[in-house]
PDB file of C-alpha atoms in Angstrom:
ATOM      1  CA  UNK P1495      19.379  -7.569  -0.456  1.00 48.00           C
ATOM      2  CA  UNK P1496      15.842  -8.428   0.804  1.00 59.00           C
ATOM      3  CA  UNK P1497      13.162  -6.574   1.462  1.00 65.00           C
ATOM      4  CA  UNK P1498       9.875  -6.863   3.468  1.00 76.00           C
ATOM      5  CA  UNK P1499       6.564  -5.721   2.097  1.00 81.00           C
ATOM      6  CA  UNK P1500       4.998  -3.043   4.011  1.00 84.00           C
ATOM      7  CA  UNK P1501       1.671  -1.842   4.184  1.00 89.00           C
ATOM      8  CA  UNK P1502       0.903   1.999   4.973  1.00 88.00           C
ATOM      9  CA  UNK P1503      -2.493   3.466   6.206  1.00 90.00           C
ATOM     10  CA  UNK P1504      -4.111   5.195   8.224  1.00 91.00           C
ATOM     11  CA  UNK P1505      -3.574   4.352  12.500  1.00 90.00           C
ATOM     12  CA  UNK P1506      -7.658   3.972  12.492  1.00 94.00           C
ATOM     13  CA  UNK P1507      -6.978   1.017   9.886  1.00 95.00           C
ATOM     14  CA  UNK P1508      -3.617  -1.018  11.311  1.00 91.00           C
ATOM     15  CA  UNK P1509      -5.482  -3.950  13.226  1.00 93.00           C
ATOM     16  CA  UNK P1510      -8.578  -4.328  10.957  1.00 94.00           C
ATOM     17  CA  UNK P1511      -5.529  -4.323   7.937  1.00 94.00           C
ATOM     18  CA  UNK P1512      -2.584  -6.303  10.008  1.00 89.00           C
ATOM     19  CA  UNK P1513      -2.149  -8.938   6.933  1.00 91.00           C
ATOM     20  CA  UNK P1514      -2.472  -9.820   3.198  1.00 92.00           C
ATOM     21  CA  UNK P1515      -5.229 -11.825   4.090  1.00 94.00           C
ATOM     22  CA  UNK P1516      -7.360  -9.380   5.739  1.00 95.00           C
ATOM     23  CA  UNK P1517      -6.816  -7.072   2.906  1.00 96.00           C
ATOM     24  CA  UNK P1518      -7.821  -9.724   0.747  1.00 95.00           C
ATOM     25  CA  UNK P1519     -11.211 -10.234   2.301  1.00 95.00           C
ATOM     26  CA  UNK P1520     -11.877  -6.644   1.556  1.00 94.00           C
ATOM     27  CA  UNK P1521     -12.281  -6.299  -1.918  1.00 93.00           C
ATOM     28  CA  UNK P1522     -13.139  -2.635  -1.441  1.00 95.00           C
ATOM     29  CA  UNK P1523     -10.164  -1.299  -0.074  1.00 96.00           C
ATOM     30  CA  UNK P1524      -7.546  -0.685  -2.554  1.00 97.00           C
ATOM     31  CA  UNK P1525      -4.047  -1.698  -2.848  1.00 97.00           C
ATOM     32  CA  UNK P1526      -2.451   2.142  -4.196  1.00 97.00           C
ATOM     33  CA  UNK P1527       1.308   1.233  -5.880  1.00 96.00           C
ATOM     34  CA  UNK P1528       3.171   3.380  -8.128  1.00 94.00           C
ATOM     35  CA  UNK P1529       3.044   2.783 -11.757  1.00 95.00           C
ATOM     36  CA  UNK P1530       6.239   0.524 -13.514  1.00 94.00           C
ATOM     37  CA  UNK P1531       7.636   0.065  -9.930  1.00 90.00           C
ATOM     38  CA  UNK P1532       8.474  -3.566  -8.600  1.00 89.00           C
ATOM     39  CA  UNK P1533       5.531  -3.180  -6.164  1.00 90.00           C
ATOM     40  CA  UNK P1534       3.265  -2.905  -8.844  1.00 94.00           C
ATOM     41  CA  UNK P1535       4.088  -5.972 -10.753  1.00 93.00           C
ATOM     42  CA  UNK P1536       3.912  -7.671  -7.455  1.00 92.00           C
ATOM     43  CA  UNK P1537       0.587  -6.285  -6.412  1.00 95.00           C
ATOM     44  CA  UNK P1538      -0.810  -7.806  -9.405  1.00 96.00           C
ATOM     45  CA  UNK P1539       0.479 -11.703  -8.169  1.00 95.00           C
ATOM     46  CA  UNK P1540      -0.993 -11.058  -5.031  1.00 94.00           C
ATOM     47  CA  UNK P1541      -4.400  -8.804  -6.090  1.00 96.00           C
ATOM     48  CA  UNK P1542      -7.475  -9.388  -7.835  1.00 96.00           C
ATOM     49  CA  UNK P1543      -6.851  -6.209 -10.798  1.00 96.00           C
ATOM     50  CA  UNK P1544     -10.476  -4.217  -9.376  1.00 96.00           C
ATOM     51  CA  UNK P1545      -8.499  -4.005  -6.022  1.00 97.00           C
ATOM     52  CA  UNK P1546      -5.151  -2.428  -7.730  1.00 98.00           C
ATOM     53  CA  UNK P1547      -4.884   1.532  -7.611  1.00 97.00           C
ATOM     54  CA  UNK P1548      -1.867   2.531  -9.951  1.00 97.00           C
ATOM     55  CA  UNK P1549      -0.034   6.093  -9.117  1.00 97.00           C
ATOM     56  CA  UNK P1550       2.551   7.702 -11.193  1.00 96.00           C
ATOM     57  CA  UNK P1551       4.068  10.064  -7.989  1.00 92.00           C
ATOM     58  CA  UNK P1552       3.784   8.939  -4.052  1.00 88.00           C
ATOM     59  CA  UNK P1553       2.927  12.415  -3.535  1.00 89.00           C
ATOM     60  CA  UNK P1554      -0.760  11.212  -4.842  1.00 93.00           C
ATOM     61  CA  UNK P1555      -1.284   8.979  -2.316  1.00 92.00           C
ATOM     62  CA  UNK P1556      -1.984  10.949   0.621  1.00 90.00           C
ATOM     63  CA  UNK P1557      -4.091  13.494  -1.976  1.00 93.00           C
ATOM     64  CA  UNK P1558      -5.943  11.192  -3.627  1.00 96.00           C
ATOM     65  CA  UNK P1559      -5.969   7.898  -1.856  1.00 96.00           C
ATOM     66  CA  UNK P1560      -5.975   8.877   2.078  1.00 94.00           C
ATOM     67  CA  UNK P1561      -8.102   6.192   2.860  1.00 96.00           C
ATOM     68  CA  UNK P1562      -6.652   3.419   1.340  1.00 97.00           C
ATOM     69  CA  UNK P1563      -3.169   1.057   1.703  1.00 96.00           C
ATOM     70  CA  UNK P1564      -0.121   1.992  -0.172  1.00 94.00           C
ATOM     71  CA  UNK P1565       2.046  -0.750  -0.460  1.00 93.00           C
ATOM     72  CA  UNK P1566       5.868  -0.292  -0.384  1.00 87.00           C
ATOM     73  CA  UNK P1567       8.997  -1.670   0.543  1.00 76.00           C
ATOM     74  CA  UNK P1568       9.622  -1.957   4.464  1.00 56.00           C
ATOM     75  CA  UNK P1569      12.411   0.648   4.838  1.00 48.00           C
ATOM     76  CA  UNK P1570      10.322   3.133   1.981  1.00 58.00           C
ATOM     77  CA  UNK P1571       7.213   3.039   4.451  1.00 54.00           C
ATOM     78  CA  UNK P1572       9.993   4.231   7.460  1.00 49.00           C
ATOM     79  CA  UNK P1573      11.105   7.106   5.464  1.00 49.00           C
ATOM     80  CA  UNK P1574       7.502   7.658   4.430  1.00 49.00           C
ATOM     81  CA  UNK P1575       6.425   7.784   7.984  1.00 52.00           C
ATOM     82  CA  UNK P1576       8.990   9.889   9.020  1.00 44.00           C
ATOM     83  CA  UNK P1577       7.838  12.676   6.220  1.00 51.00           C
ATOM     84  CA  UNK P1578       3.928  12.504   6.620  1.00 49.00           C
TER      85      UNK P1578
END
């Protein structure tokens, strides 16, 4: 099975953060993935490390990282969506 990557944040940040490369260019927004998942070890071929937020629940994201991007799979972020 294959699976997008999906970026979640807040509606105020969708166009300014619409692709890797935009994120990229901001080296002040972080990347927030959860700790030992897939999306982690892939965050760190795609991130510079200072830009890579680790969590150990999701549940920390909206609590301690509002303003920044989680990154998860495409059909996690729907479900996500749906509960937040």
């Amino acid at each position: 099975l294959e699976s997008r990557v999906a970026f979640v944040m807040q509606k105020k940040d969708e166009k300014e953060y619409s692709s890797l490369e935009a994120i990229l260019r901001n080296p002040d927004k972080k990347v927030v993935v959860r700790q030992g998942s897939a999306y982690e070890a892939l965050a760190h071929r795609l991130f510079p490390p200072a830009q890579i937020v680790t969590i150990s629940d999701y549940a920390e994201y909206p609590s301690r990282y509002p303003q920044e991007i989680l990154l998860r799979g495409e059909w996690q972020q729907i479900s996500w969506i749906v509960h937040h």
